[in-house]
């Protein structure tokens, strides 16, 4: 059990998370499945997955994320990998652990990613509520059994499916990182990343009481993040993380258009840290250079922390 990230937080240090996993695999040549996105890449391209993890560790990440965002039975089943859900989860954790063995000097934790995405990102294609909960329990149980250090719920953008995933994650008794996505609506409200009629505040009010260990503002629009941090702080006194997206998604591929430069990410991150964020990384569109830049700027980031305590 790797708790170095918790020691960093406990001593008011900054924790570096990795950058994108799925879109970075795409950038390195792994084809994205129309139904399960990067969900089966650990079977088809294990070396690229391992190397990507290693590059993030060498860039300075304290936490790397398994390539299991698209690997619940809900996504893998309709993609034709229904009989390989277990082997995918075990392979994903094994590749992350191998990367730690190969590249880590100290205490890199492995976060097991779970999303509530439906197959092909089609909201009409969710499993029935009972089957869906079982799919999250299966994924969380496999990740825990394979030895992840925490569960990272990612792209949590509403409250119904999210509550099922949260329940499944909490049942492992591992730390649960709640990752919410947001953007700014046309009229300036901070809303869910892909449900523009749903306020981020509503998502937070529904899920924070369930008991996460960390609240991450992730796969979010950079312009929305300062206000999103305020909304989280009003409701949550525990650790807050930020790992934004940059570019845009055109199913099933990421478009690396106007991706924020590593230097600009550092500039933004100085403000997030001053506002209270303690975990930093990148989501879709980012790569190891972004993490390297955050690591290189650690003295400035630490100094910015003091700006508001
Ligand atoms: Zn993302």
Coordinates of C-alpha atoms and ligand atoms in Angstrom, one line a residue:
X1 CA 0.0 0.0 0.0
X2 CA 1.7 3.2 -1.2
X3 CA 0.8 6.2 1.0
X4 CA 3.5 8.6 0.0
X5 CA 1.0 10.8 -1.7
X6 CA -1.0 11.0 1.6
X7 CA 2.2 11.9 3.5
X8 CA 2.8 14.7 1.0
X9 CA -0.7 16.0 1.6
X10 CA -0.5 15.6 5.3
X11 CA 2.7 17.7 5.3
X12 CA 1.1 20.4 3.1
X13 CA 3.1 19.4 0.0
X14 CA 1.9 19.2 -3.6
X15 CA 1.1 15.9 -5.1
X16 CA 1.8 15.4 -8.8
X17 CA -0.6 13.2 -10.7
X18 CA 0.2 11.9 -14.2
X19 CA -1.2 13.5 -17.4
X20 CA -3.6 11.9 -19.9
X21 CA -3.6 8.1 -20.2
X22 CA -6.1 7.3 -22.9
X23 CA -5.4 10.3 -25.2
X24 CA -1.7 9.8 -24.7
X25 CA -2.0 6.2 -25.9
X26 CA -3.8 7.5 -29.0
X27 CA -1.1 10.1 -29.5
X28 CA 1.5 7.3 -29.4
X29 CA -0.4 5.3 -32.1
X30 CA -2.9 3.1 -30.2
X31 CA -6.2 3.1 -32.1
X32 CA -9.2 4.1 -30.0
X33 CA -12.2 1.6 -30.1
X34 CA -15.5 3.1 -31.1
X35 CA -17.3 1.5 -28.2
X36 CA -14.7 1.0 -25.4
X37 CA -12.3 3.8 -26.4
X38 CA -8.9 2.9 -24.8
X39 CA -10.5 0.2 -22.6
X40 CA -8.7 -2.8 -24.1
X41 CA -5.4 -1.2 -25.0
X42 CA -3.6 -3.1 -22.1
X43 CA -4.3 -6.3 -24.1
X44 CA -3.5 -5.0 -27.6
X45 CA -0.6 -2.5 -26.8
X46 CA 0.9 -3.4 -23.4
X47 CA 4.3 -2.0 -24.1
X48 CA 3.0 1.4 -25.1
X49 CA 0.9 1.5 -21.9
X50 CA 3.8 0.5 -19.7
X51 CA 6.1 3.1 -21.4
X52 CA 3.6 5.8 -21.0
X53 CA 3.3 5.1 -17.3
X54 CA 7.1 5.1 -17.1
X55 CA 7.4 8.4 -18.9
X56 CA 5.0 10.0 -16.4
X57 CA 7.0 8.6 -13.4
X58 CA 10.2 9.9 -14.9
X59 CA 8.5 13.3 -15.4
X60 CA 7.8 13.4 -11.7
X61 CA 4.3 12.0 -11.1
X62 CA 3.7 10.7 -7.6
X63 CA 0.5 8.9 -8.8
X64 CA -0.1 7.1 -12.1
X65 CA -3.5 6.0 -13.3
X66 CA -4.4 2.6 -14.7
X67 CA -5.7 2.5 -18.2
X68 CA -9.1 1.3 -17.1
X69 CA -11.3 4.3 -17.8
X70 CA -13.1 2.4 -20.5
X71 CA -12.8 -1.0 -19.0
X72 CA -16.0 -1.6 -17.0
X73 CA -18.2 -4.4 -18.2
X74 CA -20.6 -1.7 -19.3
X75 CA -18.0 -0.6 -21.9
X76 CA -16.0 -3.7 -22.6
X77 CA -19.0 -6.0 -23.0
X78 CA -20.6 -4.2 -26.0
X79 CA -17.1 -3.8 -27.5
X80 CA -16.8 -7.6 -27.7
X81 CA -14.4 -8.0 -24.7
X82 CA -17.1 -9.1 -22.2
X83 CA -15.2 -12.3 -21.3
X84 CA -12.0 -10.4 -20.7
X85 CA -13.0 -7.8 -18.1
X86 CA -11.0 -9.5 -15.4
X87 CA -7.9 -10.0 -17.5
X88 CA -8.0 -6.4 -18.6
X89 CA -8.1 -5.0 -15.1
X90 CA -5.4 -7.4 -13.9
X91 CA -3.2 -6.5 -16.9
X92 CA -3.7 -2.8 -16.4
X93 CA -2.6 -2.9 -12.7
X94 CA 0.3 -5.2 -13.6
X95 CA 1.6 -2.8 -16.3
X96 CA 1.3 0.2 -13.9
X97 CA 3.2 -1.8 -11.2
X98 CA 5.9 -2.9 -13.7
X99 CA 6.3 0.8 -14.7
X100 CA 6.8 1.7 -11.0
X101 CA 9.4 -1.1 -10.6
X102 CA 11.2 0.1 -13.8
X103 CA 11.1 3.8 -13.3
X104 CA 10.1 4.9 -9.8
X105 CA 12.7 6.0 -7.2
X106 CA 10.2 6.5 -4.4
X107 CA 6.7 5.9 -3.5
X108 CA 4.7 6.2 -6.7
X109 CA 1.1 5.2 -6.1
X110 CA -1.2 3.4 -8.6
X111 CA -4.7 4.9 -9.0
X112 CA -7.3 2.5 -10.4
X113 CA -9.5 4.5 -12.8
X114 CA -13.2 3.9 -13.1
X115 CA -15.6 5.9 -15.2
X116 CA -19.4 5.8 -15.6
X117 CA -19.2 6.2 -19.3
X118 CA -21.8 4.2 -21.3
X119 CA -20.6 2.1 -24.4
X120 CA -19.7 4.4 -27.3
X121 CA -20.4 7.3 -24.9
X122 CA -24.1 6.8 -25.8
X123 CA -26.3 7.8 -22.9
X124 CA -29.1 5.6 -24.2
X125 CA -26.9 2.5 -23.8
X126 CA -26.4 2.3 -20.0
X127 CA -26.9 -1.1 -18.4
X128 CA -29.9 -1.5 -16.2
X129 CA -29.3 0.1 -12.7
X130 CA -28.7 -3.3 -11.0
X131 CA -26.3 -4.5 -13.7
X132 CA -24.6 -1.1 -13.8
X133 CA -23.9 -1.2 -10.1
X134 CA -22.5 -4.7 -10.5
X135 CA -20.3 -3.6 -13.3
X136 CA -18.7 -0.9 -11.1
X137 CA -18.4 -3.3 -8.2
X138 CA -16.7 -5.8 -10.5
X139 CA -14.2 -3.1 -11.7
X140 CA -13.5 -1.7 -8.3
X141 CA -13.2 -5.2 -6.7
X142 CA -10.8 -6.3 -9.5
X143 CA -8.7 -3.2 -9.2
X144 CA -8.5 -3.5 -5.4
X145 CA -7.7 -7.2 -5.6
X146 CA -5.0 -6.5 -8.1
X147 CA -3.4 -4.1 -5.7
X148 CA -4.2 -0.5 -6.6
X149 CA -3.6 2.1 -3.9
X150 CA -6.7 4.1 -4.5
X151 CA -9.7 4.3 -6.8
X152 CA -10.0 7.3 -9.0
X153 CA -13.5 8.0 -10.2
X154 CA -13.1 10.0 -13.4
X155 CA -15.4 12.2 -15.5
X156 CA -18.1 12.2 -12.9
X157 CA -20.6 14.6 -14.5
X158 CA -23.9 13.8 -13.0
X159 CA -25.4 12.2 -9.9
X160 CA -27.3 9.1 -10.7
X161 CA -24.7 6.8 -12.3
X162 CA -22.1 8.5 -10.3
X163 CA -23.6 7.5 -7.0
X164 CA -23.5 3.9 -8.1
X165 CA -19.8 4.1 -9.0
X166 CA -19.1 5.9 -5.8
X167 CA -20.8 3.2 -3.8
X168 CA -18.8 0.5 -5.5
X169 CA -15.5 2.4 -5.0
X170 CA -16.2 3.0 -1.3
X171 CA -17.0 -0.7 -0.8
X172 CA -13.3 -1.5 -1.5
X173 CA -12.3 0.5 1.6
X174 CA -9.5 2.1 -0.5
X175 CA -9.2 5.9 -0.6
X176 CA -11.6 7.2 -3.3
X177 CA -10.8 10.2 -5.4
X178 CA -13.9 11.9 -6.8
X179 CA -13.1 13.4 -10.1
X180 CA -15.7 15.9 -11.4
X181 CA -15.7 17.6 -14.8
X182 CA -17.0 21.1 -15.4
X183 CA -17.0 24.0 -17.8
X184 CA -18.4 27.5 -18.0
X185 CA -21.8 27.8 -19.6
X186 CA -22.7 30.6 -22.0
X187 CA -24.2 32.6 -19.2
X188 CA -21.1 32.2 -16.9
X189 CA -22.4 29.4 -14.6
X190 CA -20.1 26.5 -13.7
X191 CA -21.9 23.4 -15.0
X192 CA -21.1 19.7 -15.5
X193 CA -18.7 19.1 -18.4
X194 CA -21.3 17.3 -20.4
X195 CA -24.7 18.1 -18.8
X196 CA -25.0 21.9 -19.4
X197 CA -28.3 22.0 -17.4
X198 CA -26.6 20.6 -14.3
X199 CA -24.7 22.9 -12.0
X200 CA -21.4 21.6 -10.7
X201 CA -22.6 22.6 -7.2
X202 CA -25.4 20.1 -7.5
X203 CA -23.0 17.3 -8.4
X204 CA -20.8 18.2 -5.5
X205 CA -23.7 18.4 -3.0
X206 CA -24.8 14.9 -4.1
X207 CA -21.5 13.1 -3.9
X208 CA -19.2 14.8 -1.4
X209 CA -21.4 13.6 1.5
X210 CA -20.7 10.0 0.4
X211 CA -17.1 10.3 1.7
X212 CA -14.3 10.7 -0.9
X213 CA -10.7 11.2 0.3
X214 CA -9.8 13.8 -2.4
X215 CA -12.0 15.9 -4.7
X216 CA -10.4 16.4 -8.1
X217 CA -11.6 19.0 -10.7
X218 CA -10.6 16.9 -13.7
X219 CA -11.3 16.8 -17.4
X220 CA -12.5 20.4 -17.0
X221 CA -12.2 23.5 -19.0
X222 CA -9.3 25.6 -17.8
X223 CA -11.5 28.8 -17.8
X224 CA -13.9 27.2 -15.3
X225 CA -11.3 26.0 -12.8
X226 CA -10.8 29.0 -10.5
X227 CA -14.5 29.3 -9.8
X228 CA -14.8 25.5 -9.6
X229 CA -12.2 25.5 -6.8
X230 CA -14.2 28.0 -4.9
X231 CA -17.4 25.8 -5.2
X232 CA -15.5 22.8 -3.9
X233 CA -13.9 24.8 -1.1
X234 CA -17.3 26.0 0.1
X235 CA -18.3 22.3 0.5
X236 CA -15.2 20.4 1.2
X237 CA -12.3 20.9 3.7
X238 CA -10.2 18.0 2.4
X239 CA -7.6 17.8 -0.4
X240 CA -8.5 19.4 -3.7
X241 CA -6.8 18.4 -7.0
X242 CA -6.9 19.9 -10.5
X243 CA -6.1 18.1 -13.8
X244 CA -7.7 19.8 -16.8
X245 CA -8.3 18.7 -20.4
X246 CA -7.0 20.6 -23.4
X247 CA -8.2 20.1 -26.9
X248 CA -11.5 18.4 -27.7
X249 CA -13.1 15.0 -28.3
X250 CA -14.5 13.9 -31.6
X251 CA -15.6 10.3 -31.0
X252 CA -13.6 8.2 -30.6
X253 CA -10.5 10.4 -30.9
X254 CA -9.0 13.3 -29.1
X255 CA -8.2 16.3 -31.3
X256 CA -5.0 17.9 -30.1
X257 CA -6.0 21.4 -31.1
X258 CA -4.8 24.4 -29.2
X259 CA -3.4 22.2 -26.4
X260 CA -2.1 24.3 -23.5
X261 CA 1.7 24.6 -23.4
X262 CA 3.5 23.1 -20.4
X263 CA 4.6 26.7 -19.5
X264 CA 1.1 28.0 -19.6
X265 CA -0.2 25.1 -17.5
X266 CA 2.4 26.0 -14.9
X267 CA 1.1 29.6 -14.9
X268 CA -2.5 28.5 -14.4
X269 CA -1.4 26.0 -11.8
X270 CA 0.2 28.7 -9.7
X271 CA -3.2 30.3 -9.4
X272 CA -4.9 27.0 -8.6
X273 CA -2.4 26.3 -5.8
X274 CA -2.9 29.7 -4.4
X275 CA -6.6 29.0 -4.3
X276 CA -6.2 25.8 -2.4
X277 CA -5.4 23.0 -4.9
X278 CA -2.8 20.5 -3.6
X279 CA -2.8 17.8 -6.3
X280 CA -1.9 18.8 -9.9
X281 CA -1.8 16.9 -13.2
X282 CA -3.3 16.7 -16.6
X283 CA -6.2 15.0 -18.3
X284 CA -7.0 14.5 -22.0
X285 CA -4.6 16.2 -24.3
X286 CA -1.8 16.5 -21.9
X287 CA 1.5 14.5 -22.0
X288 CA 4.6 13.9 -19.9
X289 CA 6.0 17.3 -20.8
X290 CA 3.2 18.9 -18.9
X291 CA 4.1 16.9 -15.8
X292 CA 7.8 17.6 -16.3
X293 CA 7.1 21.3 -16.3
X294 CA 5.0 21.2 -13.1
X295 CA 7.8 19.2 -11.4
X296 CA 10.4 21.8 -12.6
X297 CA 8.2 24.6 -11.2
X298 CA 7.8 22.9 -7.8
X299 CA 9.7 25.7 -5.9
X300 CA 7.4 28.4 -7.4
X301 CA 4.3 26.2 -6.8
X302 CA 5.3 25.7 -3.2
X303 CA 5.8 29.4 -2.8
X304 CA 2.3 30.1 -4.4
X305 CA 0.8 27.8 -1.8
X306 CA 1.7 30.2 0.9
X307 CA -0.1 33.0 -0.9
X308 CA -3.4 31.9 0.8
X309 CA -2.2 29.1 3.1
Ligands
LIG1 ZN1 -9.9 13.6 -19.7

